[in-house]
Amino acid sequence: MNDSRVRQRLRALVGRPWLTYLAVGFTATAVYYLVPATGPGRAIRTVTYCLVSASAVAAVLNGVLRRRPKPRLPLLLFGLSQLVYAAADATFYTLHYVFNSDAFPSPADALYLAHYPIVVAGLAMLIRLRIPRRDLPGLLDAAVLSVVAGMLSWLFLVGPQAREESPVLIKVTLLAYPLMDIAMLAAGLRLILGAGRRPTSFLLLAANFLAIFAADTLYGLQQLAGTYHAGNYLDAIWLGGNLALGAAALHPSMNQLGRRSHAREPGLGPSRVIALFAAALIAPAVLLIQDVRGMLHDVPVIATACGVLFALTIARMTGLVADQRRLAITDALTGLHTRRYVEERLAIEVARARRRAGMAAVFIVDVDHFKSVNDRYGHPAGDRALAEIAARLRAATRTGDVLARYGGEEFALLVPDVEAGTLGALAERLRHEVGRSPIAVFEDTTVALTVSVGAACYPLHGGTPADLIATADRALYAAKAQGRDQVVIGAADEQTPYPLGAGVGTGQVTKVDFLRQVADEIDGCLSGHEHSHAVGRWAVLLSTRLGHDDGTTWRAGLAGRLHDIGKVFVPREILTSAAKLTDEQWRLLREHPMAGYRLVAVIPGLDAVAEIIRQHHEFFDGNGYPDKLAGTDIRIEARVVAVCDAWAAMRADRPYQAALDEEQAREQLKLGRGTQFDPDVVDLFLDLHESGLVGDLRLVRAVPALLPAQAGPPDQETLSAKVFQNISS
Ligand code: GH3
Ligand code: MG
Ligand code: MG
């Protein structure tokens, strides 16, 4: 090496205090070993050792003052722990070299042991600063390595030392070291294996506690074997550890030590997998070695460690699987769900709506002229706009709704349990929320964007998820064709396969909803138990079990729900009369199927439902009313509703009759089998009842009054007018 290169190197060294510090420190360590441990050499050794150890304290203080890390406390704690450590060194080596005393334990041990909790406190603070709380994988990995280290420490240090015959003080001191070391190691591993950047300063800090841990462990083993003598090679490892701490504090990257990680969790790279795998193999390996040597002991400890390691591995795997699932259903750009997820959920929600005779809506939102955003501002700007649009759409939805990125610049919203009559308002809200203000694509550039929305709702516009998506798509296409920035509900241009027929708009849904309220009102004045809800629910189940198609099932459900609405025209004193009804009162009461029929028939698309309501008091043998139909002339939905209706009426207290018990009610159904009821329907109902699937009536809450109050005779004229007005408007 020529002269100028040496000088260059020296200059580089001086320009980097942390390197200078390490160079000087290791030179001093070499001097320590070169000086003979005799005569004046003993004093020189003591002073050299203590200077190196204390220099780390000075280095930490210097680093904190010069680089002003935020917060300072973790580094100050490391400095403090090193101060305690240096004091311990001074005590120990003065006793050893100057006073020739190797007494154990000595005051030095108290100081050594006191330094660990301070290190752990510093590490804990760094962990809290750097690692987000949700970093469970990092925690599990650290736990795996710590459990293995703990097990080894127990097998080779703690256990043998505990079994040793020695005075209590010696024993306690010797046991305290490995326990403190494991605590320090566990905290250190949590830090190392957690998320976050690992600059040089971080690596030096890690080298510090790993060196101390390694030297301590070897020290414990040597103590146990009786081979330890002060001044052996372990001093170099301890001093190296001290120097690493000093260098960590002097390194320019030291103020990044406490910087929060942006990554949610560390990745599972090959090196980590290998480390975890190797660590987990240690426990069985130890067991095998002990077995081969014919000296199996500590089996409970090893078995426990294996069990814990297994549990940790399973927990880690569960986390990985959950992560994969999350990734599969989350769109990376917008954070919304994926198309796959919304399609899965749509299938579930449509099935649920079918069972409950409820509704579910799907909206497809497409950004208008989005291509021009990319063309004018570039793809990244387009991406930012998409993310903002996603955020605005999310703001327009409620919990329970499923919002997804359906395609490039297309979004889909699934609204389960949608309230009738709100489809248009919902779609408008989406359109409005996106278009409410221009969207920033650069810091100083905004662009006004609009969306078109197509919507479809089960069961009005389709009976299957595919139908609904197809209809919503057609609606979207229509919205685009009509000039964009607008909303179209359902596709008016095609015959939908569904019973309500084409051209059924949301207005109809509002009317059906109103009729449901009427049904609730009537139920409410007859009993504290639900009635039409249950009849609708059971009718859907029976119809499904009878193998009916979706349309029939849906009609049975809705007719079950609305079968009694005609009673709104029957004077209330007749409905609630506890006395025997007069002939005239009976005549009035028996009008209700026809009245219900007339109410529902005015709603376009619901003629079949109206027909079922009209037939729900027909008897299978032809002795019912109003049309004296018999057998299969009665619609199957009406035969289903009749059985469910009878059961619900028998099982609830009514003004004119106390509830029958289950056995009595079953008897009544059997009695009516083939006369009043369709025998097949009765058999199915009784079967389902036996399996606990139908027949239970819930208690209901009071519903808001729609009928006039109890006091005074109800003004039937006004009420009828009100109902008809609502239905036919
Ligand atoms: P309109 O829907 O109103 O008919 O016009 P449009 O311009 O939006 O029409 P089209 O659906 O044909 O274009 C969609 C464009 O969206 C094409 C593509 O460049 C852009 N796009 C799709 N996915 C992304 C994406 O992830 N990021 C960006 N920046 N652009 C995307
Ligand atoms: Mg578009
Ligand atoms: Mg598109």
mmCIF file of N, CA and C in Angstrom, residues 233-349:
data_model
loop_
_atom_site.group_PDB
_atom_site.id
_atom_site.type_symbol
_atom_site.label_atom_id
_atom_site.label_comp_id
_atom_site.label_asym_id
_atom_site.label_seq_id
_atom_site.Cartn_x
_atom_site.Cartn_y
_atom_site.Cartn_z
ATOM 1 N N TYR A 233 -10.678 -15.558 26.675
ATOM 2 C CA TYR A 233 -11.149 -14.942 25.429
ATOM 3 C C TYR A 233 -12.533 -14.299 25.541
ATOM 4 N N LEU A 234 -13.278 -14.658 26.593
ATOM 5 C CA LEU A 234 -14.613 -14.070 26.726
ATOM 6 C C LEU A 234 -14.543 -12.548 26.861
ATOM 7 N N ASP A 235 -13.482 -12.059 27.477
ATOM 8 C CA ASP A 235 -13.348 -10.607 27.639
ATOM 9 C C ASP A 235 -13.421 -9.897 26.285
ATOM 10 N N ALA A 236 -12.846 -10.522 25.269
ATOM 11 C CA ALA A 236 -12.851 -9.903 23.940
ATOM 12 C C ALA A 236 -14.286 -9.775 23.420
ATOM 13 N N ILE A 237 -15.098 -10.796 23.679
ATOM 14 C CA ILE A 237 -16.491 -10.739 23.193
ATOM 15 C C ILE A 237 -17.272 -9.665 23.949
ATOM 16 N N TRP A 238 -17.050 -9.636 25.279
ATOM 17 C CA TRP A 238 -17.751 -8.601 26.056
ATOM 18 C C TRP A 238 -17.341 -7.215 25.591
ATOM 19 N N LEU A 239 -16.036 -7.017 25.461
ATOM 20 C CA LEU A 239 -15.559 -5.689 25.049
ATOM 21 C C LEU A 239 -16.053 -5.354 23.644
ATOM 22 N N GLY A 240 -16.045 -6.358 22.774
ATOM 23 C CA GLY A 240 -16.552 -6.139 21.412
ATOM 24 C C GLY A 240 -18.006 -5.679 21.455
ATOM 25 N N GLY A 241 -18.777 -6.289 22.334
ATOM 26 C CA GLY A 241 -20.179 -5.898 22.487
ATOM 27 C C GLY A 241 -20.293 -4.452 22.941
ATOM 28 N N ASN A 242 -19.470 -4.072 23.913
ATOM 29 C CA ASN A 242 -19.493 -2.684 24.395
ATOM 30 C C ASN A 242 -19.153 -1.705 23.274
ATOM 31 N N LEU A 243 -18.119 -2.076 22.520
ATOM 32 C CA LEU A 243 -17.705 -1.187 21.430
ATOM 33 C C LEU A 243 -18.817 -1.062 20.384
ATOM 34 N N ALA A 244 -19.529 -2.154 20.136
ATOM 35 C CA ALA A 244 -20.620 -2.109 19.158
ATOM 36 C C ALA A 244 -21.686 -1.112 19.600
ATOM 37 N N LEU A 245 -21.974 -1.064 20.901
ATOM 38 C CA LEU A 245 -22.960 -0.107 21.400
ATOM 39 C C LEU A 245 -22.473 1.320 21.159
ATOM 40 N N GLY A 246 -21.190 1.580 21.509
ATOM 41 C CA GLY A 246 -20.641 2.922 21.309
ATOM 42 C C GLY A 246 -20.711 3.316 19.841
ATOM 43 N N ALA A 247 -20.328 2.377 18.954
ATOM 44 C CA ALA A 247 -20.327 2.681 17.527
ATOM 45 C C ALA A 247 -21.753 2.910 17.022
ATOM 46 N N ALA A 248 -22.704 2.140 17.563
ATOM 47 C CA ALA A 248 -24.111 2.317 17.153
ATOM 48 C C ALA A 248 -24.558 3.745 17.450
ATOM 49 N N ALA A 249 -24.139 4.285 18.595
ATOM 50 C CA ALA A 249 -24.568 5.630 18.977
ATOM 51 C C ALA A 249 -23.852 6.693 18.157
ATOM 52 N N LEU A 250 -22.641 6.381 17.683
ATOM 53 C CA LEU A 250 -21.894 7.377 16.915
ATOM 54 C C LEU A 250 -22.259 7.359 15.434
ATOM 55 N N HIS A 251 -22.874 6.270 14.986
ATOM 56 C CA HIS A 251 -23.184 6.156 13.553
ATOM 57 C C HIS A 251 -24.265 7.159 13.147
ATOM 58 N N PRO A 252 -24.102 7.781 11.956
ATOM 59 C CA PRO A 252 -25.085 8.781 11.520
ATOM 60 C C PRO A 252 -26.527 8.243 11.487
ATOM 61 N N SER A 253 -26.659 6.937 11.291
ATOM 62 C CA SER A 253 -28.037 6.428 11.186
ATOM 63 C C SER A 253 -28.685 6.220 12.545
ATOM 64 N N MET A 254 -28.003 6.663 13.621
ATOM 65 C CA MET A 254 -28.549 6.354 14.953
ATOM 66 C C MET A 254 -29.905 7.013 15.208
ATOM 67 N N ASN A 255 -30.169 8.166 14.561
ATOM 68 C CA ASN A 255 -31.483 8.754 14.849
ATOM 69 C C ASN A 255 -32.612 8.133 14.014
ATOM 70 N N GLN A 256 -32.275 7.075 13.266
ATOM 71 C CA GLN A 256 -33.363 6.324 12.599
ATOM 72 C C GLN A 256 -33.778 5.106 13.419
ATOM 73 N N LEU A 257 -33.065 4.904 14.543
ATOM 74 C CA LEU A 257 -33.326 3.683 15.327
ATOM 75 C C LEU A 257 -34.780 3.568 15.745
ATOM 76 N N GLY A 258 -35.339 4.697 16.163
ATOM 77 C CA GLY A 258 -36.710 4.651 16.690
ATOM 78 C C GLY A 258 -37.748 4.964 15.636
ATOM 79 N N ARG A 259 -37.365 4.969 14.355
ATOM 80 C CA ARG A 259 -38.316 5.355 13.309
ATOM 81 C C ARG A 259 -39.347 4.264 13.088
ATOM 82 N N ARG A 260 -40.589 4.708 12.983
ATOM 83 C CA ARG A 260 -41.683 3.753 12.830
ATOM 84 C C ARG A 260 -41.614 3.065 11.476
ATOM 85 N N SER A 261 -41.932 1.767 11.496
ATOM 86 C CA SER A 261 -41.931 1.008 10.251
ATOM 87 C C SER A 261 -43.180 1.322 9.456
ATOM 88 N N HIS A 262 -43.020 1.477 8.136
ATOM 89 C CA HIS A 262 -44.212 1.687 7.307
ATOM 90 C C HIS A 262 -44.842 0.364 6.929
ATOM 91 N N ALA A 263 -43.995 -0.664 6.859
ATOM 92 C CA ALA A 263 -44.547 -1.985 6.552
ATOM 93 C C ALA A 263 -45.384 -2.434 7.740
ATOM 94 N N ARG A 264 -46.469 -3.107 7.446
ATOM 95 C CA ARG A 264 -47.326 -3.598 8.521
ATOM 96 C C ARG A 264 -46.609 -4.721 9.268
ATOM 97 N N GLU A 265 -45.854 -5.516 8.564
ATOM 98 C CA GLU A 265 -45.187 -6.644 9.180
ATOM 99 C C GLU A 265 -44.015 -7.059 8.308
ATOM 100 N N PRO A 266 -43.035 -7.783 8.870
ATOM 101 C CA PRO A 266 -41.899 -8.200 8.061
ATOM 102 C C PRO A 266 -42.325 -9.317 7.112
ATOM 103 N N GLY A 267 -41.615 -9.427 5.996
ATOM 104 C CA GLY A 267 -41.931 -10.500 5.063
ATOM 105 C C GLY A 267 -41.393 -11.823 5.585
ATOM 106 N N LEU A 268 -41.799 -12.906 4.910
ATOM 107 C CA LEU A 268 -41.307 -14.216 5.324
ATOM 108 C C LEU A 268 -40.343 -14.686 4.242
ATOM 109 N N GLY A 269 -39.117 -14.123 4.248
ATOM 110 C CA GLY A 269 -38.118 -14.456 3.229
ATOM 111 C C GLY A 269 -37.486 -15.807 3.503
ATOM 112 N N PRO A 270 -36.671 -16.288 2.533
ATOM 113 C CA PRO A 270 -36.051 -17.607 2.686
ATOM 114 C C PRO A 270 -35.182 -17.707 3.943
ATOM 115 N N SER A 271 -34.414 -16.637 4.252
ATOM 116 C CA SER A 271 -33.516 -16.740 5.409
ATOM 117 C C SER A 271 -34.325 -16.898 6.696
ATOM 118 N N ARG A 272 -35.437 -16.197 6.754
ATOM 119 C CA ARG A 272 -36.263 -16.303 7.959
ATOM 120 C C ARG A 272 -36.865 -17.706 8.069
ATOM 121 N N VAL A 273 -37.325 -18.222 6.936
ATOM 122 C CA VAL A 273 -37.913 -19.568 6.961
ATOM 123 C C VAL A 273 -36.871 -20.580 7.433
ATOM 124 N N ILE A 274 -35.642 -20.451 6.874
ATOM 125 C CA ILE A 274 -34.590 -21.403 7.248
ATOM 126 C C ILE A 274 -34.274 -21.270 8.744
ATOM 127 N N ALA A 275 -34.166 -20.031 9.222
ATOM 128 C CA ALA A 275 -33.848 -19.823 10.642
ATOM 129 C C ALA A 275 -34.924 -20.443 11.530
ATOM 130 N N LEU A 276 -36.176 -20.204 11.179
ATOM 131 C CA LEU A 276 -37.267 -20.743 11.993
ATOM 132 C C LEU A 276 -37.279 -22.266 11.953
ATOM 133 N N PHE A 277 -37.059 -22.793 10.746
ATOM 134 C CA PHE A 277 -37.060 -24.246 10.577
ATOM 135 C C PHE A 277 -35.937 -24.875 11.408
ATOM 136 N N ALA A 278 -34.735 -24.278 11.277
ATOM 137 C CA ALA A 278 -33.585 -24.818 12.015
ATOM 138 C C ALA A 278 -33.852 -24.752 13.517
ATOM 139 N N ALA A 279 -34.389 -23.612 13.965
ATOM 140 C CA ALA A 279 -34.641 -23.456 15.397
ATOM 141 C C ALA A 279 -35.622 -24.507 15.888
ATOM 142 N N ALA A 280 -36.684 -24.696 15.107
ATOM 143 C CA ALA A 280 -37.708 -25.638 15.549
ATOM 144 C C ALA A 280 -37.184 -27.076 15.551
ATOM 145 N N LEU A 281 -36.142 -27.342 14.743
ATOM 146 C CA LEU A 281 -35.589 -28.702 14.699
ATOM 147 C C LEU A 281 -34.727 -29.014 15.924
ATOM 148 N N ILE A 282 -34.283 -27.946 16.600
ATOM 149 C CA ILE A 282 -33.341 -28.166 17.704
ATOM 150 C C ILE A 282 -33.950 -29.041 18.792
ATOM 151 N N ALA A 283 -35.226 -28.754 19.115
ATOM 152 C CA ALA A 283 -35.839 -29.514 20.210
ATOM 153 C C ALA A 283 -35.844 -31.021 19.932
ATOM 154 N N PRO A 284 -36.393 -31.472 18.793
ATOM 155 C CA PRO A 284 -36.337 -32.919 18.530
ATOM 156 C C PRO A 284 -34.900 -33.437 18.414
ATOM 157 N N ALA A 285 -34.000 -32.607 17.883
ATOM 158 C CA ALA A 285 -32.613 -33.057 17.748
ATOM 159 C C ALA A 285 -32.016 -33.357 19.120
ATOM 160 N N VAL A 286 -32.267 -32.446 20.070
ATOM 161 C CA VAL A 286 -31.738 -32.665 21.422
ATOM 162 C C VAL A 286 -32.299 -33.966 22.000
ATOM 163 N N LEU A 287 -33.574 -34.149 21.777
ATOM 164 C CA LEU A 287 -34.224 -35.355 22.292
ATOM 165 C C LEU A 287 -33.570 -36.609 21.713
ATOM 166 N N LEU A 288 -33.319 -36.544 20.400
ATOM 167 C CA LEU A 288 -32.715 -37.682 19.707
ATOM 168 C C LEU A 288 -31.317 -37.965 20.260
ATOM 169 N N ILE A 289 -30.544 -36.901 20.435
ATOM 170 C CA ILE A 289 -29.172 -37.076 20.935
ATOM 171 C C ILE A 289 -29.198 -37.694 22.335
ATOM 172 N N GLN A 290 -30.095 -37.157 23.166
ATOM 173 C CA GLN A 290 -30.192 -37.705 24.522
ATOM 174 C C GLN A 290 -30.574 -39.184 24.483
ATOM 175 N N ASP A 291 -31.467 -39.514 23.563
ATOM 176 C CA ASP A 291 -31.921 -40.904 23.453
ATOM 177 C C ASP A 291 -30.779 -41.812 22.997
ATOM 178 N N VAL A 292 -30.054 -41.344 21.959
ATOM 179 C CA VAL A 292 -28.932 -42.142 21.442
ATOM 180 C C VAL A 292 -27.895 -42.374 22.537
ATOM 181 N N ARG A 293 -27.662 -41.344 23.336
ATOM 182 C CA ARG A 293 -26.676 -41.474 24.405
ATOM 183 C C ARG A 293 -27.209 -42.274 25.581
ATOM 184 N N GLY A 294 -28.492 -42.630 25.513
ATOM 185 C CA GLY A 294 -29.086 -43.410 26.587
ATOM 186 C C GLY A 294 -29.244 -42.618 27.868
ATOM 187 N N MET A 295 -29.330 -41.295 27.767
ATOM 188 C CA MET A 295 -29.553 -40.510 28.986
ATOM 189 C C MET A 295 -30.649 -39.472 28.735
ATOM 190 N N LEU A 296 -31.844 -40.024 28.647
ATOM 191 C CA LEU A 296 -32.999 -39.154 28.436
ATOM 192 C C LEU A 296 -33.352 -38.455 29.735
ATOM 193 N N HIS A 297 -33.117 -37.166 29.807
ATOM 194 C CA HIS A 297 -33.728 -36.420 30.911
ATOM 195 C C HIS A 297 -34.313 -35.137 30.337
ATOM 196 N N ASP A 298 -34.984 -34.401 31.184
ATOM 197 C CA ASP A 298 -35.630 -33.160 30.728
ATOM 198 C C ASP A 298 -36.704 -33.385 29.671
ATOM 199 N N VAL A 299 -37.218 -34.600 29.583
ATOM 200 C CA VAL A 299 -38.257 -34.845 28.570
ATOM 201 C C VAL A 299 -39.436 -33.875 28.719
ATOM 202 N N PRO A 300 -39.915 -33.639 29.956
ATOM 203 C CA PRO A 300 -41.052 -32.703 30.070
ATOM 204 C C PRO A 300 -40.715 -31.319 29.501
ATOM 205 N N VAL A 301 -39.481 -30.853 29.762
ATOM 206 C CA VAL A 301 -39.110 -29.513 29.271
ATOM 207 C C VAL A 301 -39.112 -29.501 27.746
ATOM 208 N N ILE A 302 -38.498 -30.550 27.159
ATOM 209 C CA ILE A 302 -38.409 -30.582 25.693
ATOM 210 C C ILE A 302 -39.800 -30.757 25.078
ATOM 211 N N ALA A 303 -40.604 -31.617 25.697
ATOM 212 C CA ALA A 303 -41.956 -31.831 25.173
ATOM 213 C C ALA A 303 -42.761 -30.538 25.233
ATOM 214 N N THR A 304 -42.631 -29.822 26.361
ATOM 215 C CA THR A 304 -43.353 -28.547 26.476
ATOM 216 C C THR A 304 -42.894 -27.586 25.386
ATOM 217 N N ALA A 305 -41.558 -27.504 25.201
ATOM 218 C CA ALA A 305 -41.042 -26.605 24.172
ATOM 219 C C ALA A 305 -41.592 -26.993 22.799
ATOM 220 N N CYS A 306 -41.612 -28.306 22.511
ATOM 221 C CA CYS A 306 -42.143 -28.764 21.216
ATOM 222 C C CYS A 306 -43.596 -28.339 21.056
ATOM 223 N N GLY A 307 -44.377 -28.533 22.124
ATOM 224 C CA GLY A 307 -45.795 -28.162 22.069
ATOM 225 C C GLY A 307 -45.969 -26.683 21.785
ATOM 226 N N VAL A 308 -45.199 -25.868 22.505
ATOM 227 C CA VAL A 308 -45.315 -24.416 22.320
ATOM 228 C C VAL A 308 -44.893 -24.038 20.896
ATOM 229 N N LEU A 309 -43.797 -24.657 20.425
ATOM 230 C CA LEU A 309 -43.319 -24.349 19.071
ATOM 231 C C LEU A 309 -44.376 -24.721 18.030
ATOM 232 N N PHE A 310 -45.029 -25.851 18.270
ATOM 233 C CA PHE A 310 -46.061 -26.291 17.342
ATOM 234 C C PHE A 310 -47.213 -25.298 17.315
ATOM 235 N N ALA A 311 -47.624 -24.881 18.518
ATOM 236 C CA ALA A 311 -48.723 -23.908 18.598
ATOM 237 C C ALA A 311 -48.335 -22.607 17.893
ATOM 238 N N LEU A 312 -47.084 -22.170 18.104
ATOM 239 C CA LEU A 312 -46.638 -20.918 17.470
ATOM 240 C C LEU A 312 -46.634 -21.060 15.951
ATOM 241 N N THR A 313 -46.216 -22.247 15.478
ATOM 242 C CA THR A 313 -46.171 -22.468 14.033
ATOM 243 C C THR A 313 -47.575 -22.442 13.431
ATOM 244 N N ILE A 314 -48.502 -23.084 14.131
ATOM 245 C CA ILE A 314 -49.882 -23.091 13.637
ATOM 246 C C ILE A 314 -50.434 -21.660 13.606
ATOM 247 N N ALA A 315 -50.130 -20.906 14.680
ATOM 248 C CA ALA A 315 -50.613 -19.526 14.730
ATOM 249 C C ALA A 315 -50.043 -18.739 13.545
ATOM 250 N N ARG A 316 -48.772 -18.963 13.249
ATOM 251 C CA ARG A 316 -48.130 -18.251 12.143
ATOM 252 C C ARG A 316 -48.787 -18.631 10.823
ATOM 253 N N MET A 317 -49.068 -19.930 10.667
ATOM 254 C CA MET A 317 -49.700 -20.396 9.427
ATOM 255 C C MET A 317 -51.093 -19.803 9.263
ATOM 256 N N THR A 318 -51.819 -19.780 10.375
ATOM 257 C CA THR A 318 -53.169 -19.210 10.328
ATOM 258 C C THR A 318 -53.103 -17.764 9.841
ATOM 259 N N GLY A 319 -52.105 -17.042 10.364
ATOM 260 C CA GLY A 319 -51.929 -15.650 9.952
ATOM 261 C C GLY A 319 -51.634 -15.548 8.460
ATOM 262 N N LEU A 320 -50.789 -16.447 7.965
ATOM 263 C CA LEU A 320 -50.428 -16.404 6.545
ATOM 264 C C LEU A 320 -51.641 -16.689 5.661
ATOM 265 N N VAL A 321 -52.437 -17.681 6.089
ATOM 266 C CA VAL A 321 -53.629 -18.021 5.306
ATOM 267 C C VAL A 321 -54.594 -16.836 5.301
ATOM 268 N N ALA A 322 -54.759 -16.219 6.483
ATOM 269 C CA ALA A 322 -55.659 -15.056 6.572
ATOM 270 C C ALA A 322 -55.147 -13.937 5.670
ATOM 271 N N ASP A 323 -53.823 -13.760 5.627
ATOM 272 C CA ASP A 323 -53.239 -12.730 4.763
ATOM 273 C C ASP A 323 -53.555 -12.995 3.300
ATOM 274 N N GLN A 324 -53.403 -14.261 2.911
ATOM 275 C CA GLN A 324 -53.676 -14.615 1.521
ATOM 276 C C GLN A 324 -55.128 -14.318 1.175
ATOM 277 N N ARG A 325 -56.004 -14.671 2.102
ATOM 278 C CA ARG A 325 -57.430 -14.445 1.891
ATOM 279 C C ARG A 325 -57.688 -12.938 1.748
ATOM 280 N N ARG A 326 -57.058 -12.176 2.641
ATOM 281 C CA ARG A 326 -57.268 -10.729 2.610
ATOM 282 C C ARG A 326 -56.786 -10.162 1.274
ATOM 283 N N LEU A 327 -55.615 -10.632 0.828
ATOM 284 C CA LEU A 327 -55.082 -10.134 -0.436
ATOM 285 C C LEU A 327 -56.007 -10.502 -1.594
ATOM 286 N N ALA A 328 -56.564 -11.720 -1.514
ATOM 287 C CA ALA A 328 -57.394 -12.184 -2.620
ATOM 288 C C ALA A 328 -58.683 -11.381 -2.717
ATOM 289 N N ILE A 329 -59.139 -10.830 -1.605
ATOM 290 C CA ILE A 329 -60.414 -10.113 -1.663
ATOM 291 C C ILE A 329 -60.231 -8.608 -1.540
ATOM 292 N N THR A 330 -58.993 -8.130 -1.603
ATOM 293 C CA THR A 330 -58.760 -6.692 -1.502
ATOM 294 C C THR A 330 -58.074 -6.187 -2.767
ATOM 295 N N ASP A 331 -58.607 -5.114 -3.310
ATOM 296 C CA ASP A 331 -57.985 -4.519 -4.473
ATOM 297 C C ASP A 331 -56.831 -3.627 -4.019
ATOM 298 N N ALA A 332 -55.674 -3.805 -4.656
ATOM 299 C CA ALA A 332 -54.467 -3.136 -4.166
ATOM 300 C C ALA A 332 -54.544 -1.619 -4.335
ATOM 301 N N LEU A 333 -55.077 -1.154 -5.446
ATOM 302 C CA LEU A 333 -55.060 0.287 -5.710
ATOM 303 C C LEU A 333 -56.030 1.049 -4.805
ATOM 304 N N THR A 334 -57.234 0.526 -4.646
ATOM 305 C CA THR A 334 -58.268 1.286 -3.954
ATOM 306 C C THR A 334 -58.540 0.798 -2.533
ATOM 307 N N GLY A 335 -58.057 -0.397 -2.200
ATOM 308 C CA GLY A 335 -58.343 -0.940 -0.877
ATOM 309 C C GLY A 335 -59.775 -1.471 -0.770
ATOM 310 N N LEU A 336 -60.519 -1.416 -1.879
ATOM 311 C CA LEU A 336 -61.875 -1.958 -1.851
ATOM 312 C C LEU A 336 -61.809 -3.473 -2.022
ATOM 313 N N HIS A 337 -62.989 -4.123 -1.947
ATOM 314 C CA HIS A 337 -63.020 -5.556 -2.220
ATOM 315 C C HIS A 337 -62.800 -5.813 -3.708
ATOM 316 N N THR A 338 -62.537 -7.076 -4.007
ATOM 317 C CA THR A 338 -62.362 -7.445 -5.411
ATOM 318 C C THR A 338 -63.681 -7.929 -6.001
ATOM 319 N N ARG A 339 -63.661 -8.063 -7.303
ATOM 320 C CA ARG A 339 -64.822 -8.568 -8.027
ATOM 321 C C ARG A 339 -65.213 -9.951 -7.509
ATOM 322 N N ARG A 340 -64.173 -10.759 -7.282
ATOM 323 C CA ARG A 340 -64.404 -12.112 -6.811
ATOM 324 C C ARG A 340 -65.211 -12.122 -5.502
ATOM 325 N N TYR A 341 -64.837 -11.190 -4.605
ATOM 326 C CA TYR A 341 -65.509 -11.162 -3.316
ATOM 327 C C TYR A 341 -66.962 -10.715 -3.458
ATOM 328 N N VAL A 342 -67.183 -9.667 -4.239
ATOM 329 C CA VAL A 342 -68.550 -9.161 -4.350
ATOM 330 C C VAL A 342 -69.434 -10.207 -5.031
ATOM 331 N N GLU A 343 -68.855 -10.988 -5.952
ATOM 332 C CA GLU A 343 -69.662 -12.029 -6.598
ATOM 333 C C GLU A 343 -70.016 -13.142 -5.609
ATOM 334 N N GLU A 344 -69.048 -13.496 -4.785
ATOM 335 C CA GLU A 344 -69.338 -14.489 -3.731
ATOM 336 C C GLU A 344 -70.474 -14.011 -2.836
ATOM 337 N N ARG A 345 -70.347 -12.736 -2.421
ATOM 338 C CA ARG A 345 -71.330 -12.206 -1.485
ATOM 339 C C ARG A 345 -72.701 -12.040 -2.133
ATOM 340 N N LEU A 346 -72.711 -11.681 -3.416
ATOM 341 C CA LEU A 346 -73.985 -11.499 -4.108
ATOM 342 C C LEU A 346 -74.768 -12.811 -4.086
ATOM 343 N N ALA A 347 -74.077 -13.919 -4.345
ATOM 344 C CA ALA A 347 -74.754 -15.213 -4.344
ATOM 345 C C ALA A 347 -75.372 -15.475 -2.974
ATOM 346 N N ILE A 348 -74.605 -15.173 -1.931
ATOM 347 C CA ILE A 348 -75.093 -15.403 -0.564
ATOM 348 C C ILE A 348 -76.296 -14.512 -0.263
ATOM 349 N N GLU A 349 -76.181 -13.241 -0.626
ATOM 350 C CA GLU A 349 -77.249 -12.292 -0.278
ATOM 351 C C GLU A 349 -78.531 -12.576 -1.058
#
